[in-house]
mmCIF file of C-alpha atoms and ligand atoms in Angstrom:
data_model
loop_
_atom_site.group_PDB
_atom_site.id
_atom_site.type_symbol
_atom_site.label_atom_id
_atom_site.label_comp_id
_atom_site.label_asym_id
_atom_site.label_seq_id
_atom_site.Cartn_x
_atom_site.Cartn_y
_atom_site.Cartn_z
ATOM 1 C CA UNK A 28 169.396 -27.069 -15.566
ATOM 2 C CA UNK A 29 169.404 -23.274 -15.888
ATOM 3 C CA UNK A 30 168.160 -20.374 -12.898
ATOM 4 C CA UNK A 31 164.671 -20.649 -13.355
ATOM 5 C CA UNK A 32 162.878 -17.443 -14.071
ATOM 6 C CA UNK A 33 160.418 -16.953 -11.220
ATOM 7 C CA UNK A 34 161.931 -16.312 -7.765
ATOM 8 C CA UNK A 35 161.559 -18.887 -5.429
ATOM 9 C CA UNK A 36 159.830 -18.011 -1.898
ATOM 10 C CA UNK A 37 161.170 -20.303 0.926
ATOM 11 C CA UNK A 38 158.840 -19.168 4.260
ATOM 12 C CA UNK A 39 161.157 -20.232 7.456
ATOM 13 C CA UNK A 40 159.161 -22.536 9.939
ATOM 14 C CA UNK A 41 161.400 -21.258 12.754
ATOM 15 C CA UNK A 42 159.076 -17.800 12.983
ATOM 16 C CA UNK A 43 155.764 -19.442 12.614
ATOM 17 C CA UNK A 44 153.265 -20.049 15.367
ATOM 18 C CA UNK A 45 154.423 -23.835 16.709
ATOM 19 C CA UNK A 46 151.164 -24.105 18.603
ATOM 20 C CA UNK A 47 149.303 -24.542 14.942
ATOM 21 C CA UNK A 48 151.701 -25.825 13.070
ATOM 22 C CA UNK A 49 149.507 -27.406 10.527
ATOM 23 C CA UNK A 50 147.617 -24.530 10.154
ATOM 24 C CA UNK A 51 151.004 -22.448 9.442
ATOM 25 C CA UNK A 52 152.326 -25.014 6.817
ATOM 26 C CA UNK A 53 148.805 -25.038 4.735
ATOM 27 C CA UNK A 54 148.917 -21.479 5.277
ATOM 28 C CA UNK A 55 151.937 -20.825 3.457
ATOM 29 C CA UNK A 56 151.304 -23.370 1.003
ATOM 30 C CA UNK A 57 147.691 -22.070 0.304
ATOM 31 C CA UNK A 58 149.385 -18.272 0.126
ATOM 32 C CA UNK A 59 151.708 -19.607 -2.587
ATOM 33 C CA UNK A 60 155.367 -20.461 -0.724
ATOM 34 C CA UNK A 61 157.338 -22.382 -3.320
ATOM 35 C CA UNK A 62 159.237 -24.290 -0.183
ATOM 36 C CA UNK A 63 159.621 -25.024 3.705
ATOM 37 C CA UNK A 64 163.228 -23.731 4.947
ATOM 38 C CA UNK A 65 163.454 -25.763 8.005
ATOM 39 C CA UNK A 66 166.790 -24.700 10.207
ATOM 40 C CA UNK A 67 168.313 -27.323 11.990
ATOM 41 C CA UNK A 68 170.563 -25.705 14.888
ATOM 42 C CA UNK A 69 172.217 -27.833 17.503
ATOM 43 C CA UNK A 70 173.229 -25.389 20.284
ATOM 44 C CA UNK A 71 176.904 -25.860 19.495
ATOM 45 C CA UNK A 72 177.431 -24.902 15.851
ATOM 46 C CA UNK A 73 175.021 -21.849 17.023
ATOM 47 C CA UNK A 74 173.932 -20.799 20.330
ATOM 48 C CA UNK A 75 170.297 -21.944 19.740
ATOM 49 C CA UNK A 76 168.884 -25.278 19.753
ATOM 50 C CA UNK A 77 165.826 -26.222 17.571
ATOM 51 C CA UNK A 78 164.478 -29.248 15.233
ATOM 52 C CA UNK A 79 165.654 -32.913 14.829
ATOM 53 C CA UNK A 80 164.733 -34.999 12.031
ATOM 54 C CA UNK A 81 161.317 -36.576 14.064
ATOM 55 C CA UNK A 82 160.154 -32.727 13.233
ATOM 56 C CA UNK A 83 161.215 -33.073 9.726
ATOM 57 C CA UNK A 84 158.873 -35.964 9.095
ATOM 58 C CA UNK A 85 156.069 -34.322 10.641
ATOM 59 C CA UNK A 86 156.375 -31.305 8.317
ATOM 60 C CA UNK A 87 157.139 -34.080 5.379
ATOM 61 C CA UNK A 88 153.745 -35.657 6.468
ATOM 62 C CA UNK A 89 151.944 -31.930 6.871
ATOM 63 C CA UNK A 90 153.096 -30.274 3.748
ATOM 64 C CA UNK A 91 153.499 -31.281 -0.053
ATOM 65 C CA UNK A 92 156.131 -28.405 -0.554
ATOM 66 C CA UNK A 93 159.521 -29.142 -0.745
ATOM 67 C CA UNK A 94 161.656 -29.533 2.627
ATOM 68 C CA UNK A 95 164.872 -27.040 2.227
ATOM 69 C CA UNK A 96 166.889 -28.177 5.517
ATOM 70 C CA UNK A 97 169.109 -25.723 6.621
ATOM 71 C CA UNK A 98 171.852 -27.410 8.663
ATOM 72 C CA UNK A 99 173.277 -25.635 11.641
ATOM 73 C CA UNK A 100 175.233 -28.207 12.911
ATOM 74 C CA UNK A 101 178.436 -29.785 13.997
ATOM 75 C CA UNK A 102 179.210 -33.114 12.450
ATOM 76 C CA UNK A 103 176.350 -32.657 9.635
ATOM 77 C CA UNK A 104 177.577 -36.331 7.944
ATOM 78 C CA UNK A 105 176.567 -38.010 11.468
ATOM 79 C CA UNK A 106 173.188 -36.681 10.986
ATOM 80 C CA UNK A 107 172.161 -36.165 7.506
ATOM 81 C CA UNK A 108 170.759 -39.392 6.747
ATOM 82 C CA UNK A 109 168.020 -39.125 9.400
ATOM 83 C CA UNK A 110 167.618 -35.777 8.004
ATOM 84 C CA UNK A 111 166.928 -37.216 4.607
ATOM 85 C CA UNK A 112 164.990 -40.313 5.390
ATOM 86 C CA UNK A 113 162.666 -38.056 7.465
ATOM 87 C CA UNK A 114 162.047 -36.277 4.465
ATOM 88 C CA UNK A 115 164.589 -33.911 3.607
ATOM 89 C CA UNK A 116 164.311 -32.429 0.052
ATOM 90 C CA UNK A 117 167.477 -30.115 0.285
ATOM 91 C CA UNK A 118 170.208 -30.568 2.440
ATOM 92 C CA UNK A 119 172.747 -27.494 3.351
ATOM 93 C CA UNK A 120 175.376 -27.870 4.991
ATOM 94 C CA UNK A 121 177.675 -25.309 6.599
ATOM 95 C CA UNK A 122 181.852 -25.640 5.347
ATOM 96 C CA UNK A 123 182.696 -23.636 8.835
ATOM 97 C CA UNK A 124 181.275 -26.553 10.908
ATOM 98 C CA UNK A 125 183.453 -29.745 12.540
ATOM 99 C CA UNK A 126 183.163 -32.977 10.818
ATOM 100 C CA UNK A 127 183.463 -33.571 7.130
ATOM 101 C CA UNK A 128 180.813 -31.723 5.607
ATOM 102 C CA UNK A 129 181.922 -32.785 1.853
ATOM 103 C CA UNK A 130 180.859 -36.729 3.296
ATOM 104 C CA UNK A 131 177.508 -34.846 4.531
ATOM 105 C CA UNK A 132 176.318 -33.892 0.612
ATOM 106 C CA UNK A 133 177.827 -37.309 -0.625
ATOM 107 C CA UNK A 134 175.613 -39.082 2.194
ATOM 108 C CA UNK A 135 172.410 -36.562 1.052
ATOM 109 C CA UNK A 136 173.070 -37.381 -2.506
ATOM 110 C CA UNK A 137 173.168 -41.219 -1.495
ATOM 111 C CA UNK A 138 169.885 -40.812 -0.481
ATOM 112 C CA UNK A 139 168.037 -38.818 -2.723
ATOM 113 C CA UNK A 140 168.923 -35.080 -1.526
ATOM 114 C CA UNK A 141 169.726 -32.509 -3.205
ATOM 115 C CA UNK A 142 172.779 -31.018 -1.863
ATOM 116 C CA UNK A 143 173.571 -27.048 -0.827
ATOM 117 C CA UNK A 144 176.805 -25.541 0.818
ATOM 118 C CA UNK A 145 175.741 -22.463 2.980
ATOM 119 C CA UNK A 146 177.790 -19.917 4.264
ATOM 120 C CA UNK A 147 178.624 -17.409 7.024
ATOM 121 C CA UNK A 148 178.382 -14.218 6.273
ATOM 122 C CA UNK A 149 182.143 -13.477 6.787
ATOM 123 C CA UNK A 150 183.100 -16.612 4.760
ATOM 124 C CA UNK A 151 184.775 -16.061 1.243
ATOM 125 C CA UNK A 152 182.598 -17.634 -2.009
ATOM 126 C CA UNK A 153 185.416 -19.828 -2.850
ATOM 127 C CA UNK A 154 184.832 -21.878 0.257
ATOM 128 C CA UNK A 155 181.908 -23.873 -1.705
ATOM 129 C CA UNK A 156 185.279 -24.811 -4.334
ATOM 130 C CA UNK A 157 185.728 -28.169 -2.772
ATOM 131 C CA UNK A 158 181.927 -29.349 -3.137
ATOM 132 C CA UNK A 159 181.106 -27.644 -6.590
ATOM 133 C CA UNK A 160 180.754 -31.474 -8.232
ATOM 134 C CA UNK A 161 178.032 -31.879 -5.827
ATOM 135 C CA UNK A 162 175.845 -28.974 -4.864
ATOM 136 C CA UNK A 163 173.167 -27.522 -6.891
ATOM 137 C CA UNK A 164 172.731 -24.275 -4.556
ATOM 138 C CA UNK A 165 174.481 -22.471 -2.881
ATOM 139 C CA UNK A 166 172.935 -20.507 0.338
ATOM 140 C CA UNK A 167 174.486 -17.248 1.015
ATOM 141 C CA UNK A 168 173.822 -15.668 4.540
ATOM 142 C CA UNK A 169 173.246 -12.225 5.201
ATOM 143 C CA UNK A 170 172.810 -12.463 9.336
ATOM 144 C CA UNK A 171 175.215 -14.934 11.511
ATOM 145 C CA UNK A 172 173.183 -17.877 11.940
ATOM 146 C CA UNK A 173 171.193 -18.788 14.931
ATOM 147 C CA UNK A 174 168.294 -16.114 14.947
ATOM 148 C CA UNK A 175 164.897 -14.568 13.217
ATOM 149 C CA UNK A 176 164.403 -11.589 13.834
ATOM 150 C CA UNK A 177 168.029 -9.942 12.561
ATOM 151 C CA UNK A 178 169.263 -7.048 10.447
ATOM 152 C CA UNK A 179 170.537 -7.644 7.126
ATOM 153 C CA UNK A 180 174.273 -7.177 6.472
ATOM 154 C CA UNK A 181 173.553 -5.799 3.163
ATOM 155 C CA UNK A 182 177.349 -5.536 2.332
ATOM 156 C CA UNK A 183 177.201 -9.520 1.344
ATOM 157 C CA UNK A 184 174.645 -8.702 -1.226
ATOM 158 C CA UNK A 185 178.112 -8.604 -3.541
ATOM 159 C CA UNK A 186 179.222 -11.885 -2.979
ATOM 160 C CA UNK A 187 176.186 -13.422 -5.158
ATOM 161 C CA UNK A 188 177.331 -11.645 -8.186
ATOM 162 C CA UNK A 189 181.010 -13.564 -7.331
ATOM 163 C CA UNK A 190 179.354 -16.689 -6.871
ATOM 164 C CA UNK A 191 177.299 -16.605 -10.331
ATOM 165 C CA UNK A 192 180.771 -15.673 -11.999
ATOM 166 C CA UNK A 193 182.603 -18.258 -10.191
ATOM 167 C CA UNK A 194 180.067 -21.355 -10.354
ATOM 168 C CA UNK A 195 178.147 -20.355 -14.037
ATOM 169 C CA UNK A 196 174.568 -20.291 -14.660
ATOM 170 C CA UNK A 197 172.991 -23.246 -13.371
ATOM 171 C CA UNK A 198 173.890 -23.168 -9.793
ATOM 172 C CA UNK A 199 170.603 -21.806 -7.355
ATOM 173 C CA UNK A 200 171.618 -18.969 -5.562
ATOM 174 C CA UNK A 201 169.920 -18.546 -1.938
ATOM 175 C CA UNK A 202 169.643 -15.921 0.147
ATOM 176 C CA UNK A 203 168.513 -16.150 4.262
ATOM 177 C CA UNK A 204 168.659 -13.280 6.415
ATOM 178 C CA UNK A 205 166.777 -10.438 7.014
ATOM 179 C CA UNK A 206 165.501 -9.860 3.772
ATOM 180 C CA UNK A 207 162.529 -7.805 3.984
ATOM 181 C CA UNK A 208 160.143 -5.940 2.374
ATOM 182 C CA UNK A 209 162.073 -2.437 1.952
ATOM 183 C CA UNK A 210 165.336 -4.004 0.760
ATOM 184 C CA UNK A 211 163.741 -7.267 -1.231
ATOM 185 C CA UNK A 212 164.207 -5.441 -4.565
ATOM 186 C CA UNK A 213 167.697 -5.231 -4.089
ATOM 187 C CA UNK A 214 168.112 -9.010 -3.279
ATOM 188 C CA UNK A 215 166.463 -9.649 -6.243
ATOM 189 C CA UNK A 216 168.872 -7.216 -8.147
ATOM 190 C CA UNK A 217 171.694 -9.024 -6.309
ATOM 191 C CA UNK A 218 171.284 -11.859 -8.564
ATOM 192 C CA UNK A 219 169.599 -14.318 -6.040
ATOM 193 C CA UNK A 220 166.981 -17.075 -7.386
ATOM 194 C CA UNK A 221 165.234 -18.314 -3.779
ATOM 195 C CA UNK A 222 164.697 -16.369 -0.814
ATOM 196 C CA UNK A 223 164.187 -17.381 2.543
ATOM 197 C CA UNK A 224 162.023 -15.421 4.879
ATOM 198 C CA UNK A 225 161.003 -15.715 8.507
ATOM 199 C CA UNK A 226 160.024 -12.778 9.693
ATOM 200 C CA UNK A 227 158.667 -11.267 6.489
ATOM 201 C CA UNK A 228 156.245 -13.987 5.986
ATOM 202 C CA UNK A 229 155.090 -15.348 9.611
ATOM 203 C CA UNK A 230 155.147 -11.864 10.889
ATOM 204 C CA UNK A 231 152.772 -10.548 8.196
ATOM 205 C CA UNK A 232 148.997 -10.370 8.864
ATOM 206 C CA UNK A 233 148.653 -11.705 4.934
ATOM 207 C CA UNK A 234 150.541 -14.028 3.924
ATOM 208 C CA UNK A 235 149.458 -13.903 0.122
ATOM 209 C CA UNK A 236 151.074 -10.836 0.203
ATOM 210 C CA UNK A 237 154.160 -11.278 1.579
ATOM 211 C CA UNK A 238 154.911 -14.300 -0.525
ATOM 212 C CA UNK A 239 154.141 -11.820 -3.049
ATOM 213 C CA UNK A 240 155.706 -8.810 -2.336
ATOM 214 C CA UNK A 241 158.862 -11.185 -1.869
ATOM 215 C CA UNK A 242 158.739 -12.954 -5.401
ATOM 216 C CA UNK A 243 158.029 -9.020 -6.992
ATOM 217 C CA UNK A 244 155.018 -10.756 -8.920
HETATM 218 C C1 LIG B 313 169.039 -17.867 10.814
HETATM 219 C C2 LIG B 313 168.213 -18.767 9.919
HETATM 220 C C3 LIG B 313 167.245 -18.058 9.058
HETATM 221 C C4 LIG B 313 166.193 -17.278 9.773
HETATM 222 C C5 LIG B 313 165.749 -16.144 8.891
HETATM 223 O O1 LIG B 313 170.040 -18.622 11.381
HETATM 224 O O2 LIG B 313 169.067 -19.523 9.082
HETATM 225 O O3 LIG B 313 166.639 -18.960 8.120
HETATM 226 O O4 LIG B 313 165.071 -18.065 10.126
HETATM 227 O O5 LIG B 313 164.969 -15.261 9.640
HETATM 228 P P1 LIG B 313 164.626 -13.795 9.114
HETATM 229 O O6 LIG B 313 164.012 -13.940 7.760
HETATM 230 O O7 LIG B 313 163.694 -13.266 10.161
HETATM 231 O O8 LIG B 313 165.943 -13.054 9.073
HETATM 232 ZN ZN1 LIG B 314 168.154 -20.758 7.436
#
């Protein structure tokens, strides 16, 4: 498999409007989103708390679009299975967390996943070294996780460029974090192939046109 050509949009649940959540996911889906990034936080791997797995299979149930679970979570390999069997498309998993998160993408695989390592923004590309056999993206942050809402740390934008040299061609490259409107043209620039978005979709009058504006198409 090869980067495909056209960027793929990944709208983050976490900013839309949980009182209409069906509406929100046919929104997006209608408005052209190419995926559902769905962050999973557990209060101790970040100081928020949001979705378990019976979420996941609501979503799974809502939306035809793939599920791209974001894991922000201690001990992902206690969890992932649940994750997947709920409906779990992608799994990512975070190498700074406790547990074994290697057994967490072996687990995903198991089950049908596909498997992602995601990283801080203040940890090195290499840390994905261990797990290259088994991921097929890798998601690079741009804001500490745990929040909407943030400012990009554009000085990451480098470390895609390292991670396309390091891992070759075929590996997805994801960005998540602040990416925006006024610097999306750099992300794009940066070498990345999906981009996750909360704010600059679910904050947007028009969706259609955010999705847009994001892809550059
Ligand atoms: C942060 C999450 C992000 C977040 C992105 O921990 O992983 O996916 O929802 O939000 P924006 O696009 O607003 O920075
Ligand atoms: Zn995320």
């Amino acid at each position: 498999m090869s980067a495909p050509k056209k960027t793929i949009v990944a709208p983050s649940i976490l900013s839309a409007d949980f009182t209409r959540l069906k509406d929100e996911l046919q929104a997006i889906e209608a408005a052209g989103a190419d995926w559902v990034h769905v962050d999973i936080m557990d209060g101790h791997f970040v100081p928020n708390l949001t979705m378990g797995p019976f979420i996941v299979e609501a979503f799974n149930k809502l939306t035809d679009l793939p599920l791209d679970c974001h894991l922000m979570i201690q001990q992902p390999e206690r969890y992932v299975e649940r994750f997947v069997k709920a409906g779990a498309d992608w799994i990512s998993v975070h190498p700074e967390a406790e547990g074994n998160p290697r057994l967490a993408l072996e687990i995903a695989k198991k089950h049908g996943a596909k498997a992602a390592m995601a990283l801080k923004p203040a940890t090195a590309v290499w840390a994905a070294d261990g797990v290259k056999d088994l991921i097929e993206m890798l998601l690079i942050m741009t804001v500490n996780p745990g929040f909407s809402g943030q400012e990009m740390m554009t000085h990451c934008l480098s470390k895609y460029a390292e991670a396309r040299k390091r891992f070759g061609p075929d590996l997805l490259l994801e960005i998540d974090g602040g990416v925006k409107a006024s610097n999306v043209a750099a992300v794009r620039e940066a070498g990345v192939q999906v981009i996750v978005a909360a704010t600059a979709v679910f904050g947007e009058r028009d969706y259609t046109a955010a999705i847009r504006g994001l892809r550059g198409n």
